[in-house]
mmCIF file of C-alpha atoms in Angstrom:
data_model
loop_
_atom_site.group_PDB
_atom_site.id
_atom_site.type_symbol
_atom_site.label_atom_id
_atom_site.label_comp_id
_atom_site.label_asym_id
_atom_site.label_seq_id
_atom_site.Cartn_x
_atom_site.Cartn_y
_atom_site.Cartn_z
ATOM 1 C CA MET A 1 40.902 -5.952 -65.684
ATOM 2 C CA LYS A 2 39.416 -7.706 -62.666
ATOM 3 C CA GLU A 3 36.186 -6.404 -61.136
ATOM 4 C CA PRO A 4 36.671 -5.632 -57.416
ATOM 5 C CA VAL A 5 33.963 -7.198 -55.234
ATOM 6 C CA VAL A 6 33.837 -6.592 -51.491
ATOM 7 C CA ILE A 7 32.508 -9.615 -49.585
ATOM 8 C CA THR A 8 32.050 -10.132 -45.856
ATOM 9 C CA GLU A 9 34.544 -12.580 -44.353
ATOM 10 C CA LYS A 10 31.917 -15.040 -43.132
ATOM 11 C CA GLU A 11 30.386 -15.429 -46.586
ATOM 12 C CA TYR A 12 33.799 -15.647 -48.242
ATOM 13 C CA GLY A 13 34.933 -18.248 -45.722
ATOM 14 C CA LYS A 14 31.952 -20.461 -46.505
ATOM 15 C CA GLY A 15 32.814 -20.530 -50.196
ATOM 16 C CA GLU A 16 36.465 -19.543 -50.644
ATOM 17 C CA HIS A 17 37.167 -22.582 -52.831
ATOM 18 C CA PHE A 18 34.130 -21.858 -55.013
ATOM 19 C CA PHE A 19 34.777 -18.118 -55.272
ATOM 20 C CA SER A 20 38.445 -18.702 -56.151
ATOM 21 C CA GLU A 21 37.316 -20.386 -59.383
ATOM 22 C CA TYR A 22 36.324 -16.909 -60.609
ATOM 23 C CA ALA A 23 39.540 -15.177 -59.548
ATOM 24 C CA ASP A 24 40.533 -14.583 -63.168
ATOM 25 C CA SER A 25 37.751 -12.023 -63.602
ATOM 26 C CA ILE A 26 36.810 -11.016 -60.043
ATOM 27 C CA GLN A 27 39.035 -9.592 -57.332
ATOM 28 C CA TRP A 28 37.428 -10.808 -54.099
ATOM 29 C CA ILE A 29 38.034 -8.445 -51.174
ATOM 30 C CA PRO A 30 37.013 -10.050 -47.852
ATOM 31 C CA CYS A 31 36.230 -7.682 -44.994
ATOM 32 C CA HIS A 32 34.769 -7.688 -41.502
ATOM 33 C CA VAL A 33 30.957 -7.580 -41.256
ATOM 34 C CA ASP A 34 30.931 -4.268 -39.363
ATOM 35 C CA GLU A 35 29.478 -1.476 -41.535
ATOM 36 C CA ILE A 36 32.436 0.828 -40.953
ATOM 37 C CA ALA A 37 34.835 -1.900 -42.114
ATOM 38 C CA VAL A 38 32.633 -2.663 -45.124
ATOM 39 C CA THR A 39 32.503 1.023 -46.063
ATOM 40 C CA ARG A 40 36.272 1.415 -45.794
ATOM 41 C CA SER A 41 36.803 -1.632 -48.008
ATOM 42 C CA ILE A 42 34.408 -0.215 -50.600
ATOM 43 C CA GLU A 43 36.161 3.155 -50.580
ATOM 44 C CA ALA A 44 39.677 1.679 -50.690
ATOM 45 C CA SER A 45 38.947 -0.777 -53.502
ATOM 46 C CA GLY A 46 36.645 1.303 -55.681
ATOM 47 C CA ALA A 47 34.162 -1.576 -55.658
ATOM 48 C CA ARG A 48 30.636 -1.068 -56.951
ATOM 49 C CA ILE A 49 29.602 -4.639 -56.026
ATOM 50 C CA LEU A 50 29.122 -5.922 -52.488
ATOM 51 C CA VAL A 51 28.251 -9.395 -51.151
ATOM 52 C CA LEU A 52 26.570 -9.440 -47.731
ATOM 53 C CA GLY A 53 25.158 -11.913 -45.227
ATOM 54 C CA VAL A 54 22.350 -11.473 -42.691
ATOM 55 C CA GLU A 55 23.756 -8.519 -40.744
ATOM 56 C CA ARG A 56 21.968 -5.156 -40.638
ATOM 57 C CA TYR A 57 23.284 -2.205 -42.647
ATOM 58 C CA SER A 58 21.642 1.195 -42.576
ATOM 59 C CA GLY A 59 24.185 3.911 -43.241
ATOM 60 C CA SER A 60 27.530 4.655 -44.843
ATOM 61 C CA LEU A 61 27.993 1.721 -47.216
ATOM 62 C CA TYR A 62 25.177 2.848 -49.541
ATOM 63 C CA PRO A 63 26.621 6.225 -50.611
ATOM 64 C CA ALA A 64 30.097 4.669 -50.744
ATOM 65 C CA LEU A 65 28.917 1.991 -53.171
ATOM 66 C CA ALA A 66 26.991 4.531 -55.234
ATOM 67 C CA GLY A 67 29.999 6.828 -55.383
ATOM 68 C CA ASN A 68 32.084 4.086 -56.980
ATOM 69 C CA ALA A 69 29.305 3.185 -59.415
ATOM 70 C CA GLY A 70 29.178 6.733 -60.784
ATOM 71 C CA ALA A 71 26.242 7.203 -63.145
ATOM 72 C CA GLY A 72 25.535 3.470 -63.273
ATOM 73 C CA PRO A 73 23.910 1.280 -60.637
ATOM 74 C CA GLY A 74 25.702 -0.450 -57.791
ATOM 75 C CA LEU A 75 24.942 -3.977 -56.605
ATOM 76 C CA ILE A 76 24.374 -5.599 -53.231
ATOM 77 C CA ALA A 77 24.234 -9.365 -53.742
ATOM 78 C CA ARG A 78 22.731 -11.021 -50.676
ATOM 79 C CA HIS A 79 24.125 -14.448 -49.808
ATOM 80 C CA GLY A 80 20.673 -15.699 -48.745
ATOM 81 C CA VAL A 81 16.995 -14.956 -49.241
ATOM 82 C CA GLY A 82 16.023 -12.623 -46.394
ATOM 83 C CA PHE A 83 16.686 -8.927 -46.888
ATOM 84 C CA ASP A 84 15.324 -7.270 -43.738
ATOM 85 C CA GLY A 85 18.899 -6.222 -42.868
ATOM 86 C CA ILE A 86 19.154 -4.141 -46.045
ATOM 87 C CA ASN A 87 17.694 -0.634 -46.217
ATOM 88 C CA LEU A 88 15.590 -0.710 -49.381
ATOM 89 C CA ASP A 89 14.930 3.035 -49.287
ATOM 90 C CA LEU A 90 18.673 3.739 -49.328
ATOM 91 C CA CYS A 91 19.126 1.241 -52.167
ATOM 92 C CA ARG A 92 16.544 3.115 -54.222
ATOM 93 C CA LYS A 93 17.925 6.518 -53.259
ATOM 94 C CA HIS A 94 21.466 5.587 -54.317
ATOM 95 C CA ASN A 95 20.560 3.517 -57.405
ATOM 96 C CA ILE A 96 21.717 0.209 -55.944
ATOM 97 C CA PHE A 97 20.320 -3.129 -57.083
ATOM 98 C CA LEU A 98 19.650 -5.772 -54.434
ATOM 99 C CA THR A 99 19.636 -9.451 -55.355
ATOM 100 C CA ILE A 100 18.872 -12.560 -53.304
ATOM 101 C CA THR A 101 19.342 -16.313 -53.797
ATOM 102 C CA PRO A 102 15.813 -17.794 -53.794
ATOM 103 C CA GLY A 103 15.313 -21.552 -53.576
ATOM 104 C CA SER A 104 18.860 -22.197 -52.412
ATOM 105 C CA LEU A 105 18.244 -22.944 -48.756
ATOM 106 C CA ASP A 106 14.663 -24.224 -48.489
ATOM 107 C CA ARG A 107 15.532 -27.871 -47.878
ATOM 108 C CA SER A 108 18.336 -27.107 -45.423
ATOM 109 C CA VAL A 109 16.119 -24.872 -43.294
ATOM 110 C CA ALA A 110 13.229 -27.353 -43.396
ATOM 111 C CA GLU A 111 15.524 -30.173 -42.288
ATOM 112 C CA HIS A 112 16.813 -28.023 -39.416
ATOM 113 C CA VAL A 113 13.224 -27.398 -38.312
ATOM 114 C CA MET A 114 12.711 -31.144 -38.079
ATOM 115 C CA ALA A 115 16.051 -31.600 -36.311
ATOM 116 C CA LEU A 116 15.014 -29.053 -33.675
ATOM 117 C CA LEU A 117 11.589 -30.634 -33.358
ATOM 118 C CA LEU A 118 12.995 -34.148 -32.946
ATOM 119 C CA SER A 119 15.590 -32.882 -30.462
ATOM 120 C CA THR A 120 12.801 -31.305 -28.422
ATOM 121 C CA ALA A 121 10.440 -34.268 -28.677
ATOM 122 C CA ARG A 122 13.072 -36.815 -27.640
ATOM 123 C CA ASN A 123 14.954 -34.621 -25.113
ATOM 124 C CA ILE A 124 18.196 -35.164 -27.015
ATOM 125 C CA PRO A 125 20.226 -32.206 -25.622
ATOM 126 C CA ALA A 126 19.366 -33.118 -22.009
ATOM 127 C CA LEU A 127 20.046 -36.831 -22.539
ATOM 128 C CA ASP A 128 23.326 -36.112 -24.312
ATOM 129 C CA ASN A 129 24.372 -33.894 -21.399
ATOM 130 C CA ARG A 130 23.518 -36.629 -18.893
ATOM 131 C CA MET A 131 25.548 -39.222 -20.783
ATOM 132 C CA HIS A 132 28.547 -36.889 -21.005
ATOM 133 C CA ASN A 133 28.292 -36.464 -17.226
ATOM 134 C CA ASP A 134 28.179 -40.232 -16.619
ATOM 135 C CA ARG A 135 24.456 -40.285 -15.857
ATOM 136 C CA PHE A 136 22.685 -43.166 -17.600
ATOM 137 C CA ASN A 137 19.312 -41.638 -16.790
ATOM 138 C CA PRO A 138 16.477 -41.846 -19.371
ATOM 139 C CA LYS A 139 13.857 -39.168 -19.961
ATOM 140 C CA THR A 140 10.649 -40.061 -21.791
ATOM 141 C CA GLY A 141 9.852 -38.229 -25.017
ATOM 142 C CA PHE A 142 6.942 -38.256 -27.438
ATOM 143 C CA GLU A 143 6.250 -39.312 -31.031
ATOM 144 C CA LEU A 144 5.604 -36.849 -33.838
ATOM 145 C CA PHE A 145 3.041 -39.111 -35.500
ATOM 146 C CA ASN A 146 -0.450 -37.558 -35.556
ATOM 147 C CA LYS A 147 0.670 -34.417 -33.712
ATOM 148 C CA ILE A 148 -0.694 -31.180 -35.177
ATOM 149 C CA LEU A 149 2.068 -29.041 -36.654
ATOM 150 C CA GLY A 150 1.175 -25.433 -37.388
ATOM 151 C CA ILE A 151 3.209 -23.694 -40.081
ATOM 152 C CA ALA A 152 2.951 -19.896 -39.869
ATOM 153 C CA GLY A 153 3.968 -18.599 -43.290
ATOM 154 C CA PHE A 154 3.388 -21.015 -46.155
ATOM 155 C CA GLY A 155 6.078 -20.025 -48.614
ATOM 156 C CA ASN A 156 8.780 -22.241 -50.079
ATOM 157 C CA ILE A 157 10.308 -23.236 -46.745
ATOM 158 C CA GLY A 158 6.933 -23.759 -45.088
ATOM 159 C CA LYS A 159 5.931 -26.059 -47.938
ATOM 160 C CA LYS A 160 9.121 -28.099 -47.577
ATOM 161 C CA VAL A 161 8.455 -28.474 -43.841
ATOM 162 C CA ALA A 162 4.889 -29.584 -44.579
ATOM 163 C CA LEU A 163 6.075 -32.281 -46.981
ATOM 164 C CA ILE A 164 8.647 -33.709 -44.571
ATOM 165 C CA ALA A 165 6.340 -33.536 -41.551
ATOM 166 C CA SER A 166 3.231 -34.969 -43.188
ATOM 167 C CA LYS A 167 4.670 -37.529 -45.563
ATOM 168 C CA GLY A 168 7.746 -38.455 -43.528
ATOM 169 C CA PHE A 169 6.409 -38.420 -39.972
ATOM 170 C CA GLY A 170 2.652 -38.690 -40.368
ATOM 171 C CA MET A 171 1.976 -35.343 -38.695
ATOM 172 C CA GLN A 172 -1.233 -33.413 -39.275
ATOM 173 C CA VAL A 173 -0.240 -30.109 -40.857
ATOM 174 C CA SER A 174 -2.175 -26.864 -40.447
ATOM 175 C CA ALA A 175 -0.955 -23.929 -42.531
ATOM 176 C CA TYR A 176 -1.432 -20.189 -41.946
ATOM 177 C CA ASP A 177 -0.677 -17.484 -44.492
ATOM 178 C CA SER A 178 -1.932 -14.071 -45.598
ATOM 179 C CA LEU A 179 -2.575 -15.510 -49.067
ATOM 180 C CA SER A 180 -5.843 -17.384 -49.393
ATOM 181 C CA LEU A 181 -5.898 -21.061 -50.260
ATOM 182 C CA ALA A 182 -7.344 -20.194 -53.674
ATOM 183 C CA GLU A 183 -4.486 -17.747 -54.338
ATOM 184 C CA GLN A 184 -1.861 -20.276 -53.258
ATOM 185 C CA ALA A 185 -3.390 -22.969 -55.461
ATOM 186 C CA ALA A 186 -3.706 -20.633 -58.451
ATOM 187 C CA LYS A 187 0.003 -19.766 -58.278
ATOM 188 C CA GLU A 188 0.762 -23.445 -58.869
ATOM 189 C CA ARG A 189 -2.117 -23.984 -61.304
ATOM 190 C CA LEU A 190 -3.778 -26.471 -58.973
ATOM 191 C CA SER A 191 -7.228 -26.830 -57.498
ATOM 192 C CA SER A 192 -7.465 -26.057 -53.786
ATOM 193 C CA ASP A 193 -7.895 -29.747 -52.946
ATOM 194 C CA ALA A 194 -4.936 -30.724 -55.107
ATOM 195 C CA PHE A 195 -2.780 -28.043 -53.472
ATOM 196 C CA LEU A 196 -3.603 -29.315 -49.976
ATOM 197 C CA SER A 197 -2.969 -32.908 -51.004
ATOM 198 C CA ASN A 198 0.278 -32.025 -52.749
ATOM 199 C CA TYR A 199 1.793 -30.636 -49.540
ATOM 200 C CA GLY A 200 0.030 -32.905 -47.064
ATOM 201 C CA VAL A 201 -1.902 -30.025 -45.485
ATOM 202 C CA HIS A 202 -4.866 -31.003 -43.327
ATOM 203 C CA GLU A 203 -6.254 -27.479 -42.783
ATOM 204 C CA TYR A 204 -5.435 -24.046 -44.224
ATOM 205 C CA PHE A 205 -6.110 -20.732 -42.448
ATOM 206 C CA THR A 206 -5.867 -17.016 -43.145
ATOM 207 C CA ASP A 207 -7.140 -16.142 -39.651
ATOM 208 C CA PHE A 208 -4.450 -16.480 -36.986
ATOM 209 C CA ASP A 209 -6.769 -16.956 -34.011
ATOM 210 C CA SER A 210 -8.551 -19.863 -35.676
ATOM 211 C CA PHE A 211 -5.220 -21.364 -36.707
ATOM 212 C CA ILE A 212 -3.387 -21.140 -33.391
ATOM 213 C CA LYS A 213 -6.166 -22.911 -31.475
ATOM 214 C CA LYS A 214 -5.555 -26.036 -33.528
ATOM 215 C CA VAL A 215 -1.839 -26.635 -33.175
ATOM 216 C CA ASN A 216 0.416 -28.470 -30.707
ATOM 217 C CA ILE A 217 3.645 -27.369 -32.359
ATOM 218 C CA LEU A 218 4.253 -24.073 -34.167
ATOM 219 C CA THR A 219 7.043 -23.367 -36.642
ATOM 220 C CA ILE A 220 7.469 -19.782 -37.862
ATOM 221 C CA HIS A 221 8.278 -18.867 -41.472
ATOM 222 C CA LEU A 222 6.702 -15.429 -41.912
ATOM 223 C CA PRO A 223 8.567 -12.583 -43.630
ATOM 224 C CA VAL A 224 9.601 -9.611 -41.499
ATOM 225 C CA ASN A 225 7.776 -6.366 -42.274
ATOM 226 C CA GLN A 226 5.962 -3.641 -40.362
ATOM 227 C CA SER A 227 2.940 -5.862 -39.751
ATOM 228 C CA THR A 228 4.898 -8.932 -38.592
ATOM 229 C CA ARG A 229 7.692 -7.413 -36.494
ATOM 230 C CA TYR A 230 7.360 -8.938 -33.002
ATOM 231 C CA TYR A 231 4.225 -10.653 -34.274
ATOM 232 C CA PHE A 232 4.605 -13.321 -31.619
ATOM 233 C CA ASN A 233 4.178 -11.055 -28.613
ATOM 234 C CA SER A 234 2.708 -11.882 -25.205
ATOM 235 C CA GLU A 235 -0.841 -11.647 -26.572
ATOM 236 C CA ARG A 236 -0.330 -14.108 -29.422
ATOM 237 C CA LEU A 237 1.888 -16.436 -27.408
ATOM 238 C CA GLY A 238 -0.881 -16.433 -24.817
ATOM 239 C CA LYS A 239 -3.287 -17.784 -27.432
ATOM 240 C CA MET A 240 -1.198 -20.895 -27.997
ATOM 241 C CA ASN A 241 -2.409 -24.109 -26.434
ATOM 242 C CA PRO A 242 -0.864 -24.968 -23.058
ATOM 243 C CA ASP A 243 2.134 -27.273 -23.443
ATOM 244 C CA SER A 244 2.724 -26.089 -27.024
ATOM 245 C CA ILE A 245 6.165 -26.016 -28.626
ATOM 246 C CA LEU A 246 7.444 -23.043 -30.654
ATOM 247 C CA ILE A 247 10.186 -23.256 -33.290
ATOM 248 C CA ASN A 248 11.691 -20.213 -35.021
ATOM 249 C CA THR A 249 14.147 -20.566 -37.891
ATOM 250 C CA GLY A 250 12.699 -17.571 -39.762
ATOM 251 C CA ARG A 251 13.771 -14.204 -38.396
ATOM 252 C CA GLY A 252 14.521 -13.136 -34.836
ATOM 253 C CA ALA A 253 12.414 -9.990 -35.156
ATOM 254 C CA LEU A 254 9.258 -12.102 -35.487
ATOM 255 C CA VAL A 255 9.339 -13.054 -31.790
ATOM 256 C CA ASP A 256 9.273 -10.851 -28.689
ATOM 257 C CA GLU A 257 12.057 -12.556 -26.729
ATOM 258 C CA LYS A 258 10.939 -11.120 -23.390
ATOM 259 C CA ALA A 259 7.427 -12.508 -23.933
ATOM 260 C CA LEU A 260 8.903 -15.849 -25.015
ATOM 261 C CA TYR A 261 11.057 -16.030 -21.881
ATOM 262 C CA THR A 262 8.023 -15.324 -19.704
ATOM 263 C CA ALA A 263 5.915 -17.971 -21.453
ATOM 264 C CA LEU A 264 8.656 -20.593 -21.107
ATOM 265 C CA SER A 265 9.681 -19.794 -17.538
ATOM 266 C CA SER A 266 6.059 -19.941 -16.380
ATOM 267 C CA ARG A 267 5.608 -23.209 -18.333
ATOM 268 C CA ARG A 268 2.805 -21.579 -20.304
ATOM 269 C CA LEU A 269 4.699 -23.007 -23.260
ATOM 270 C CA LYS A 270 6.187 -26.472 -22.945
ATOM 271 C CA ALA A 271 9.350 -25.750 -24.920
ATOM 272 C CA ALA A 272 10.942 -23.758 -27.721
ATOM 273 C CA ALA A 273 13.741 -24.203 -30.238
ATOM 274 C CA ILE A 274 15.252 -21.011 -31.652
ATOM 275 C CA ASP A 275 17.828 -20.493 -34.400
ATOM 276 C CA VAL A 276 17.400 -16.735 -35.010
ATOM 277 C CA PHE A 277 17.542 -13.809 -32.614
ATOM 278 C CA ASN A 278 16.810 -10.094 -32.342
ATOM 279 C CA HIS A 279 20.518 -9.412 -31.829
ATOM 280 C CA GLU A 280 23.158 -11.649 -33.382
ATOM 281 C CA PRO A 281 25.406 -12.832 -31.862
ATOM 282 C CA TYR A 282 22.698 -13.391 -29.246
ATOM 283 C CA GLU A 283 22.304 -10.784 -26.521
ATOM 284 C CA PRO A 284 19.400 -11.032 -24.062
ATOM 285 C CA VAL A 285 16.992 -8.094 -23.985
ATOM 286 C CA SER A 286 18.054 -7.778 -20.328
ATOM 287 C CA PRO A 287 19.901 -10.100 -17.907
ATOM 288 C CA GLU A 288 16.688 -11.295 -16.255
ATOM 289 C CA TYR A 289 15.295 -12.451 -19.613
ATOM 290 C CA ASP A 290 18.271 -14.503 -20.779
ATOM 291 C CA LEU A 291 16.947 -17.415 -22.847
ATOM 292 C CA ARG A 292 20.170 -19.349 -22.216
ATOM 293 C CA LYS A 293 19.191 -19.804 -18.570
ATOM 294 C CA LEU A 294 16.044 -21.765 -19.402
ATOM 295 C CA PRO A 295 16.078 -25.587 -19.363
ATOM 296 C CA ASN A 296 13.193 -25.938 -21.828
ATOM 297 C CA ILE A 297 14.697 -24.224 -24.860
ATOM 298 C CA ILE A 298 17.132 -25.380 -27.541
ATOM 299 C CA LEU A 299 19.305 -22.662 -29.090
ATOM 300 C CA THR A 300 21.370 -22.813 -32.277
ATOM 301 C CA PRO A 301 23.435 -19.907 -33.713
ATOM 302 C CA HIS A 302 21.555 -19.088 -36.952
ATOM 303 C CA VAL A 303 22.694 -22.215 -38.769
ATOM 304 C CA ALA A 304 19.444 -23.510 -40.306
ATOM 305 C CA SER A 305 20.654 -22.679 -43.814
ATOM 306 C CA ASP A 306 24.321 -23.400 -43.124
ATOM 307 C CA THR A 307 24.902 -26.639 -45.018
ATOM 308 C CA PHE A 308 27.494 -27.364 -47.679
ATOM 309 C CA GLU A 309 24.741 -27.867 -50.222
ATOM 310 C CA ALA A 310 22.825 -24.669 -49.447
ATOM 311 C CA ASN A 311 26.000 -22.597 -49.283
ATOM 312 C CA GLU A 312 27.170 -23.828 -52.680
ATOM 313 C CA SER A 313 23.766 -23.069 -54.180
ATOM 314 C CA MET A 314 23.800 -19.560 -52.688
ATOM 315 C CA GLN A 315 27.363 -18.954 -53.865
ATOM 316 C CA ARG A 316 26.474 -20.022 -57.388
ATOM 317 C CA LYS A 317 23.488 -17.664 -57.473
ATOM 318 C CA VAL A 318 25.554 -14.803 -56.053
ATOM 319 C CA VAL A 319 28.122 -15.238 -58.833
ATOM 320 C CA ASP A 320 25.385 -15.605 -61.453
ATOM 321 C CA ASN A 321 23.856 -12.309 -60.327
ATOM 322 C CA ILE A 322 27.248 -10.595 -60.425
ATOM 323 C CA HIS A 323 27.903 -11.795 -63.976
ATOM 324 C CA LEU A 324 24.431 -10.738 -65.129
ATOM 325 C CA PHE A 325 25.044 -7.327 -63.552
ATOM 326 C CA LEU A 326 28.368 -6.933 -65.344
ATOM 327 C CA GLU A 327 26.746 -7.969 -68.633
ATOM 328 C CA ASP A 328 23.941 -5.401 -68.125
ATOM 329 C CA LYS A 329 21.348 -8.204 -68.081
ATOM 330 C CA HIS A 330 19.579 -6.597 -65.158
ATOM 331 C CA GLU A 331 16.163 -8.087 -65.860
ATOM 332 C CA GLU A 332 17.552 -11.618 -65.551
ATOM 333 C CA MET A 333 18.907 -11.018 -62.041
ATOM 334 C CA THR A 334 16.963 -12.257 -58.997
ATOM 335 C CA ARG A 335 16.346 -8.676 -57.917
ATOM 336 C CA VAL A 336 14.384 -7.272 -55.013
ATOM 337 C CA VAL A 337 15.253 -3.670 -55.981
#
């Protein structure tokens, strides 16, 4: 008998061909991302397994999933690595496992960071627009070589960015993280000097104020939690060097969008490139703070991890976690809860 698995339409659409290879044992049930629609699909199908994307869920789907699981656990398999949209307390309350797909999207996100940075540095969106409007009108850009790139959050993605920026473009990389340099190095069984050399890091900081004074360009890769939500508020944005550039491919909740609008519109910041937002699809915090109206910002619709390669890797890990769950090999799953 096939195992029913509810999966949001967007995630199924990215990997329908891949998922169909497992149709002999899994009944895939695509549904709309809205929580009411997800809950109805769970209830109608009897599914105890659910595959979700980045959307936020905080209510009815948890007891519905648990009800189908009976005395056993349920499973939410995230198609991605972030899990700030999942209510961990409700997972624990209703005996629901949560898995993620670590390592599957690091390179894709890091490459998108560099794409946004190059687009900003060389004015590519503006120049492309001019050419499409029959205006052969240059606009001078700047090189990345020897510029100081600050990476806030030095996890797997931050490390990939550091490698590309330092070894590919000759940038000077400064890293900021809550973990000390010694702790980071110990995790990889390296000396501190070897760790810095391995990733092309010029300076490493655990103090934000010392870090932010050094950088020309900031890319954000912090996790979202109570201490980092809206971490980049007006106070911290105000500490950035004049004419700095901010890039966010991490999580929308890390940046106060009103404060960012103010910093960009006043030219306190030179430019920004944003792939993630507080509300997705993007909605401005209010009409007068609409980031889309600014000429010095590049916006992409949460696509940093959306490559064929990353999607296939995530799909494979989702299916692996489902099979491990069905085989009761819970300790081998890439579990958060």
